[in-house]
Amino acid sequence: MSREPLTRPIITIVQHIAERQRAFPEAKGDLTWILSGITLATRIIESYVRRAGIAGVLGELGTENIQGEVVQKLDIVANETILRVLGYRDIVGIMVSEEDDEPTIVKSPGSGGKYIILFDPLDGSSNIDVNVTIGTIFSVLRCREDIDESEGTLPHILQRGSYQVAAGYVVYGSSTVLVYTTGQGVHLFTLDPSIGAFTLHTEHLQMPTSGKTYSVNEAYYDSFPDPVQKYLDWTKHNGYGQRYIGSLVADFHRTLLKGGVFLYPPTRKNPKGKLRLLYEANPLAFIAEQAGGAAWDFNERLLDKRADALHERTPLLIGSTEEVEKVMSFHDRGKS
Ligand code: AHG
Ligand code: MN
Ligand code: MN
C-alpha cells in the first residue's frame, strides 16, 4: 500500500531555530536555548489563559504597576512564569518586564550574563475577563561588550531596536500562534495541543504591501495631532475599513497577515504615546520590517529610536509599507 505523502513536515520551533543557527558557526545554540525557554513559558501561560475562569486567575489583583495600570491576576501569573522559566537559563543575564519597576539581574554581564530578555508578559489585559484575544511579547538583546561593569546594567538594556537579536510574540486566540524572527525572516508556529508543541505553519511570511484596514482607537480622535486627524478623515472617503481589538498583539497579528496599518498616536492623556518602546513597539517593529513592513513613531524609524528609560512610552505607526507611507504623507504635508 503506497504511503500518503507527508502533506506538511512536523517541525517544532526548537528544531527550526537549531537548523537556522547552523548557518552561524559562531552561534552555540544560545538562541535555541532562550527561545525554547520562551516557548515553555508561553505554553504554561496558555494553559492558564484557556482555564482563566476556573483557574482563579480572572479579575484584578487590587494593585497598580509602575505604569499606573491596574494589575490583573493573569498579568502576574504570566510574569512569574516567564521569570521562573527563563531565570534558570544560564545565559540569561537580565530580564526586563512591563510588570516590574526594576530589571531582574540573573547574572550580571560581567559574570557571564550574555542576553537580556525584555517582555510584556500579558498584552491586552483589559480583554482578559471578556475572553478576547491577548498575548505575550518578547525581545532579546545581547549584553554589550564595550561597557564597563561600573556603568551598571542600564546601558546594556537601553539599546536601539535595531540591535535586537530576536523578537516575537504569542497570540492566545482561537488557536495559539507563536511568531518569531532572528533577523532571517518571520516564521509562524501553531501550538498543537495534542502534543503540546509549537509546530511550523508558515516560513518567511511577508506582510502585504498594502491593505485598506486601519486600526486605531478613534475615541481619542479629538486629542490626536492634526496630521493624524486629516489622515483619519481621508480614510472615510477612500474605502477603508476599521478594526480595533484593543490588544496590540492581536491588532498587529491581523495587520501582519492581512495588511493594513495600526496607529497609537500621541494623545493628551499619553503625549508620548501609550505603548512601551522596549518590549512592545521594538519587537513588533523588528518583525514588521523582517516581513517587509514598516514601523515609525510618526517621526523616525522606530528601530533607530534611542531609549532613555526602561518603561519609556512611544507613539506607534506600524504595518504595510504603502499604508505607513500614506499616514506619513499627511505629516510631510504639514511640514512643507
Ligand atoms: P497591556 O495590557 O500590556 O497594558 O497593553 C495594553 C495596550 C495594547 O495592548 C493595546 O493596543 C492598548 O493598550 C489599548 O489601549 P487603549 O485602550 O487606550 O486603546
Ligand atoms: Mn501591552
Ligand atoms: Mn501587559
Short mmCIF file of C-alpha atoms and ligand atoms in Angstrom, two decimals:
data_model
loop_
_atom_site.label_atom_id
_atom_site.label_comp_id
_atom_site.label_asym_id
_atom_site.label_seq_id
_atom_site.Cartn_x
_atom_site.Cartn_y
_atom_site.Cartn_z
CA MET A 1 0.00 0.00 0.00
CA SER A 2 1.55 3.35 -1.03
CA ARG A 3 2.05 5.66 1.88
CA GLU A 4 0.30 9.04 1.92
CA PRO A 5 2.92 11.75 1.10
CA LEU A 6 3.67 13.92 4.12
CA THR A 7 1.50 16.98 3.47
CA ARG A 8 3.33 19.07 5.99
CA PRO A 9 6.51 18.08 7.80
CA ILE A 10 6.19 18.36 11.59
CA ILE A 11 8.87 20.87 12.56
CA THR A 12 8.92 22.20 16.12
CA ILE A 13 10.20 25.68 16.87
CA VAL A 14 13.31 24.37 18.65
CA GLN A 15 14.19 22.28 15.58
CA HIS A 16 13.53 25.30 13.34
CA ILE A 17 15.82 27.61 15.32
CA ALA A 18 18.54 24.97 15.68
CA GLU A 19 18.56 24.46 11.91
CA ARG A 20 18.98 28.18 11.36
CA GLN A 21 21.67 28.51 13.98
CA ARG A 22 23.82 26.09 11.99
CA ALA A 23 24.14 28.92 9.45
CA PHE A 24 26.09 30.86 12.09
CA PRO A 25 29.20 28.85 13.00
CA GLU A 26 29.86 31.09 15.99
CA ALA A 27 26.34 30.53 17.36
CA LYS A 28 26.48 27.97 20.11
CA GLY A 29 22.76 27.27 20.36
CA ASP A 30 22.20 30.22 22.69
CA LEU A 31 19.12 31.49 20.88
CA THR A 32 17.72 27.98 20.68
CA TRP A 33 18.12 27.71 24.44
CA ILE A 34 16.42 31.07 25.07
CA LEU A 35 13.58 30.57 22.61
CA SER A 36 12.91 27.08 23.94
CA GLY A 37 12.54 28.72 27.37
CA ILE A 38 10.12 31.27 25.97
CA THR A 39 8.03 28.56 24.29
CA LEU A 40 7.89 26.59 27.55
CA ALA A 41 6.81 29.70 29.49
CA THR A 42 4.14 30.64 26.95
CA ARG A 43 2.75 27.09 26.94
CA ILE A 44 2.31 27.37 30.71
CA ILE A 45 0.70 30.81 30.34
CA GLU A 46 -1.56 29.43 27.61
CA SER A 47 -2.77 26.69 29.96
CA TYR A 48 -3.88 29.40 32.44
CA VAL A 49 -5.45 31.55 29.71
CA ARG A 50 -7.55 28.61 28.49
CA ARG A 51 -8.78 27.90 32.08
CA ALA A 52 -8.85 31.51 33.34
CA GLY A 53 -12.37 31.37 34.74
CA ILE A 54 -11.80 28.11 36.63
CA ALA A 55 -8.12 28.53 37.47
CA GLY A 56 -8.94 31.52 39.66
CA VAL A 57 -6.82 33.92 37.59
CA LEU A 58 -9.57 36.24 36.38
CA GLY A 59 -10.00 39.71 37.75
CA GLU A 60 -7.84 42.39 39.29
CA LEU A 61 -5.13 41.88 41.83
CA GLY A 62 -6.09 45.14 43.52
CA THR A 63 -2.70 46.79 42.89
CA GLU A 64 -1.21 49.10 40.26
CA ASN A 65 2.08 48.58 38.38
CA ILE A 66 4.74 51.18 37.59
CA GLN A 67 2.74 52.08 34.52
CA GLY A 68 -0.04 53.24 36.85
CA GLU A 69 -2.24 50.49 35.43
CA VAL A 70 -4.50 48.16 37.38
CA VAL A 71 -2.77 44.76 37.54
CA GLN A 72 -4.78 41.71 36.52
CA LYS A 73 -4.11 38.40 38.25
CA LEU A 74 -3.14 36.84 34.92
CA ASP A 75 -0.54 39.63 34.39
CA ILE A 76 1.26 38.37 37.49
CA VAL A 77 0.86 34.68 36.68
CA ALA A 78 2.34 35.32 33.24
CA ASN A 79 5.13 37.49 34.65
CA GLU A 80 6.11 35.00 37.36
CA THR A 81 6.05 32.13 34.84
CA ILE A 82 8.49 33.84 32.47
CA LEU A 83 10.80 34.92 35.32
CA ARG A 84 10.86 31.39 36.78
CA VAL A 85 11.44 29.61 33.48
CA LEU A 86 14.00 31.98 31.94
CA GLY A 87 15.67 32.80 35.25
CA TYR A 88 17.25 29.33 35.17
CA ARG A 89 18.63 29.53 31.64
CA ASP A 90 22.28 30.19 32.45
CA ILE A 91 22.97 32.51 29.51
CA VAL A 92 20.23 34.92 30.55
CA GLY A 93 21.73 37.94 32.29
CA ILE A 94 18.94 40.47 32.72
CA MET A 95 15.15 40.35 32.47
CA VAL A 96 13.00 43.45 31.92
CA SER A 97 9.24 43.14 32.39
CA GLU A 98 6.40 45.58 31.94
CA GLU A 99 5.21 44.39 35.37
CA ASP A 100 8.45 45.05 37.27
CA ASP A 101 9.70 48.52 38.23
CA GLU A 102 13.34 47.42 38.00
CA PRO A 103 15.21 44.87 35.85
CA THR A 104 15.80 41.39 37.32
CA ILE A 105 19.56 40.75 37.28
CA VAL A 106 20.00 36.98 36.96
CA LYS A 107 23.70 37.10 36.13
CA SER A 108 25.48 40.42 35.59
CA PRO A 109 27.09 40.91 32.19
CA GLY A 110 30.49 40.87 33.89
CA SER A 111 29.90 37.43 35.40
CA GLY A 112 28.66 35.61 32.35
CA GLY A 113 25.20 37.04 31.70
CA LYS A 114 25.01 37.20 27.90
CA TYR A 115 21.42 38.07 26.97
CA ILE A 116 18.70 40.47 28.02
CA ILE A 117 15.09 39.34 27.72
CA LEU A 118 12.51 42.14 27.63
CA PHE A 119 8.84 41.25 27.70
CA ASP A 120 5.25 42.24 28.09
CA PRO A 121 4.06 39.09 29.85
CA LEU A 122 0.44 39.68 29.08
CA ASP A 123 -0.61 42.20 26.45
CA GLY A 124 -4.25 43.28 26.25
CA SER A 125 -5.00 42.86 29.96
CA SER A 126 -8.27 44.77 29.69
CA ASN A 127 -9.54 41.97 27.45
CA ILE A 128 -8.78 39.04 29.80
CA ASP A 129 -12.11 38.98 31.64
CA VAL A 130 -14.17 39.19 28.45
CA ASN A 131 -12.41 36.33 26.67
CA VAL A 132 -10.93 38.46 23.90
CA THR A 133 -7.56 37.61 22.32
CA ILE A 134 -4.47 38.54 24.39
CA GLY A 135 -0.79 37.78 24.02
CA THR A 136 2.82 37.81 25.22
CA ILE A 137 5.51 39.92 23.51
CA PHE A 138 9.29 39.40 23.85
CA SER A 139 12.54 40.95 22.67
CA VAL A 140 16.11 39.63 23.01
CA LEU A 141 19.23 41.80 23.18
CA ARG A 142 22.83 40.70 23.66
CA CYS A 143 24.70 42.30 26.57
CA ARG A 144 27.23 44.78 25.16
CA GLU A 145 30.94 44.00 25.45
CA ASP A 146 32.07 47.61 25.27
CA ILE A 147 30.64 48.64 28.64
CA ASP A 148 32.50 48.67 31.91
CA GLU A 149 30.87 46.88 34.86
CA SER A 150 30.92 50.20 36.74
CA GLU A 151 28.39 51.68 34.30
CA GLY A 152 25.70 49.33 35.61
CA THR A 153 23.10 47.48 33.58
CA LEU A 154 21.03 50.28 32.05
CA PRO A 155 23.37 50.92 29.07
CA HIS A 156 23.03 47.20 28.18
CA ILE A 157 19.24 47.48 28.23
CA LEU A 158 18.72 50.87 26.53
CA GLN A 159 19.93 49.71 23.13
CA ARG A 160 18.19 50.71 19.89
CA GLY A 161 15.67 48.24 18.50
CA SER A 162 17.98 47.58 15.54
CA TYR A 163 20.30 45.74 17.98
CA GLN A 164 17.71 43.06 18.82
CA VAL A 165 18.94 39.52 18.09
CA ALA A 166 15.45 38.01 18.29
CA ALA A 167 11.86 39.11 18.83
CA GLY A 168 8.43 37.57 18.78
CA TYR A 169 5.04 37.18 20.31
CA VAL A 170 2.46 34.55 21.19
CA VAL A 171 -1.17 35.36 20.47
CA TYR A 172 -3.69 33.39 22.57
CA GLY A 173 -6.58 33.48 20.12
CA SER A 174 -8.86 30.88 18.55
CA SER A 175 -5.59 28.99 18.23
CA THR A 176 -2.29 29.77 19.97
CA VAL A 177 0.24 31.09 17.47
CA LEU A 178 3.89 31.97 18.03
CA VAL A 179 5.62 34.35 15.61
CA TYR A 180 9.38 34.96 15.81
CA THR A 181 12.32 36.37 13.95
CA THR A 182 16.08 36.23 14.50
CA GLY A 183 16.69 38.51 11.53
CA GLN A 184 16.33 35.72 8.96
CA GLY A 185 12.66 36.25 8.13
CA VAL A 186 9.43 35.84 10.08
CA HIS A 187 8.12 32.37 10.93
CA LEU A 188 4.78 31.25 12.36
CA PHE A 189 4.07 28.24 14.57
CA THR A 190 0.76 26.92 15.84
CA LEU A 191 0.51 25.19 19.22
CA ASP A 192 -0.70 21.63 18.68
CA PRO A 193 -2.50 20.89 21.98
CA SER A 194 -2.46 17.15 21.26
CA ILE A 195 1.37 17.09 21.54
CA GLY A 196 1.93 20.36 23.47
CA ALA A 197 4.39 21.67 20.88
CA PHE A 198 4.51 24.70 18.61
CA THR A 199 4.76 23.29 15.08
CA LEU A 200 5.77 25.17 11.95
CA HIS A 201 2.91 26.69 9.97
CA THR A 202 4.49 29.35 7.73
CA GLU A 203 8.10 30.30 6.95
CA HIS A 204 9.36 33.65 5.67
CA LEU A 205 5.96 35.30 6.00
CA GLN A 206 5.61 38.52 4.00
CA MET A 207 3.22 41.28 5.11
CA PRO A 208 1.03 42.55 2.23
CA THR A 209 2.46 45.88 0.96
CA SER A 210 -0.98 47.50 1.29
CA GLY A 211 -4.32 46.88 2.98
CA LYS A 212 -7.41 49.03 3.36
CA THR A 213 -7.79 48.45 7.09
CA TYR A 214 -6.70 50.99 9.67
CA SER A 215 -6.58 50.15 13.37
CA VAL A 216 -6.81 52.94 15.94
CA ASN A 217 -8.88 53.85 18.99
CA GLU A 218 -10.87 56.68 17.38
CA ALA A 219 -12.34 57.66 20.77
CA TYR A 220 -9.18 59.77 21.12
CA TYR A 221 -9.68 61.49 17.72
CA ASP A 222 -10.02 64.95 19.24
CA SER A 223 -6.68 64.67 21.02
CA PHE A 224 -4.71 63.26 18.07
CA PRO A 225 -2.21 65.53 16.26
CA ASP A 226 -3.70 67.35 13.26
CA PRO A 227 -1.98 65.20 10.55
CA VAL A 228 -3.46 62.05 12.13
CA GLN A 229 -6.92 63.63 12.20
CA LYS A 230 -6.52 64.56 8.50
CA TYR A 231 -5.45 61.00 7.65
CA LEU A 232 -8.45 59.53 9.50
CA ASP A 233 -10.79 61.95 7.69
CA TRP A 234 -9.22 60.84 4.38
CA THR A 235 -9.83 57.15 5.12
CA LYS A 236 -13.58 57.81 5.36
CA HIS A 237 -13.73 58.70 1.64
CA ASN A 238 -11.28 56.11 0.33
CA GLY A 239 -12.84 52.73 1.01
CA TYR A 240 -11.07 51.81 4.27
CA GLY A 241 -12.43 49.51 6.97
CA GLN A 242 -11.61 49.91 10.68
CA ARG A 243 -10.68 47.12 13.10
CA TYR A 244 -9.56 47.61 16.72
CA ILE A 245 -9.37 44.76 19.23
CA GLY A 246 -7.60 46.71 21.99
CA SER A 247 -4.85 44.08 22.30
CA LEU A 248 -1.79 45.36 20.44
CA VAL A 249 -0.58 41.84 19.74
CA ALA A 250 -3.91 40.85 18.13
CA ASP A 251 -4.25 44.06 16.11
CA PHE A 252 -0.66 43.64 14.93
CA HIS A 253 -1.10 39.94 14.06
CA ARG A 254 -4.09 40.77 11.84
CA THR A 255 -2.09 43.56 10.18
CA LEU A 256 0.87 41.21 9.62
CA LEU A 257 -1.32 38.60 7.92
CA LYS A 258 -3.86 40.78 6.07
CA GLY A 259 -2.04 44.08 5.57
CA GLY A 260 -3.19 47.50 6.77
CA VAL A 261 -1.89 49.88 9.42
CA PHE A 262 -2.03 50.18 13.22
CA LEU A 263 -1.72 53.57 14.89
CA TYR A 264 -1.33 54.56 18.50
CA PRO A 265 -0.58 58.31 18.14
CA PRO A 266 0.29 60.75 20.92
CA THR A 267 -2.83 61.83 22.89
CA ARG A 268 -3.44 64.41 25.62
CA LYS A 269 -3.54 61.54 28.14
CA ASN A 270 -0.35 59.96 26.72
CA PRO A 271 1.59 62.75 24.95
CA LYS A 272 4.48 60.30 24.28
CA GLY A 273 2.09 57.56 23.20
CA LYS A 274 0.81 54.72 25.40
CA LEU A 275 2.79 51.74 24.16
CA ARG A 276 6.18 50.87 25.62
CA LEU A 277 9.22 51.18 23.38
CA LEU A 278 11.45 48.37 24.66
CA TYR A 279 9.03 45.46 25.00
CA GLU A 280 6.00 46.30 22.84
CA ALA A 281 7.00 48.57 19.93
CA ASN A 282 10.58 47.40 19.27
CA PRO A 283 9.88 43.66 19.00
CA LEU A 284 6.88 44.21 16.73
CA ALA A 285 8.86 46.71 14.64
CA PHE A 286 11.62 44.09 14.14
CA ILE A 287 9.02 41.57 12.98
CA ALA A 288 7.23 44.12 10.77
CA GLU A 289 10.45 45.07 8.93
CA GLN A 290 11.56 41.43 8.62
CA ALA A 291 8.19 40.72 6.96
CA GLY A 292 8.62 43.64 4.53
CA GLY A 293 6.53 46.15 6.50
CA ALA A 294 7.48 49.37 8.29
CA ALA A 295 7.34 50.87 11.80
CA TRP A 296 7.71 54.54 12.79
CA ASP A 297 6.94 56.72 15.81
CA PHE A 298 5.31 59.23 13.43
CA ASN A 299 8.66 60.99 13.26
CA GLU A 300 11.52 58.48 12.83
CA ARG A 301 12.06 54.80 12.03
CA LEU A 302 11.27 53.03 15.26
CA LEU A 303 14.27 50.67 15.26
CA ASP A 304 16.57 53.73 15.19
CA LYS A 305 14.93 55.29 18.23
CA ARG A 306 17.09 55.78 21.33
CA ALA A 307 15.55 54.61 24.59
CA ASP A 308 16.21 56.85 27.60
CA ALA A 309 14.23 54.93 30.23
CA LEU A 310 13.21 51.36 30.95
CA HIS A 311 9.46 51.86 30.64
CA GLU A 312 9.61 54.65 28.08
CA ARG A 313 6.47 55.03 26.02
CA THR A 314 6.35 55.78 22.30
CA PRO A 315 3.81 56.63 19.65
CA LEU A 316 3.49 53.70 17.21
CA LEU A 317 2.68 53.60 13.50
CA ILE A 318 3.22 50.07 12.09
CA GLY A 319 2.04 48.00 9.13
CA SER A 320 2.16 47.71 5.35
CA THR A 321 4.76 49.98 3.74
CA GLU A 322 2.27 51.74 1.45
CA GLU A 323 -0.15 52.36 4.35
CA VAL A 324 2.58 53.68 6.67
CA GLU A 325 3.79 55.94 3.85
CA LYS A 326 0.23 57.21 3.34
CA VAL A 327 -0.05 58.21 7.03
CA MET A 328 3.41 59.84 6.92
CA SER A 329 2.44 61.79 3.77
CA PHE A 330 -0.07 63.73 5.92
CA HIS A 331 2.78 64.58 8.29
CA ASP A 332 5.11 65.69 5.50
CA ARG A 333 2.35 67.96 4.08
CA GLY A 334 2.19 69.58 7.49
CA LYS A 335 5.93 70.31 7.30
CA SER A 336 6.02 71.87 3.82
P1 AHG B 1 -1.13 45.95 28.28
O1 AHG B 1 -2.35 45.12 28.53
O2 AHG B 1 0.12 45.13 28.20
O3 AHG B 1 -1.02 47.11 29.25
O4 AHG B 1 -1.28 46.59 26.82
C1 AHG B 1 -2.45 47.23 26.51
C2 AHG B 1 -2.19 48.13 25.33
C3 AHG B 1 -2.21 47.40 24.00
O5 AHG B 1 -2.34 46.02 24.10
C4 AHG B 1 -3.39 47.98 23.28
O6 AHG B 1 -3.11 48.21 21.94
C5 AHG B 1 -3.63 49.28 24.01
O7 AHG B 1 -3.20 49.09 25.34
C6 AHG B 1 -5.08 49.66 24.01
O8 AHG B 1 -5.11 50.97 24.59
P2 AHG B 1 -6.50 51.79 24.60
O9 AHG B 1 -7.42 51.02 25.50
O10 AHG B 1 -6.10 53.15 25.12
O11 AHG B 1 -6.97 51.84 23.17
MN MN B 2 0.94 45.50 26.30
MN MN B 3 0.93 43.86 29.62
#
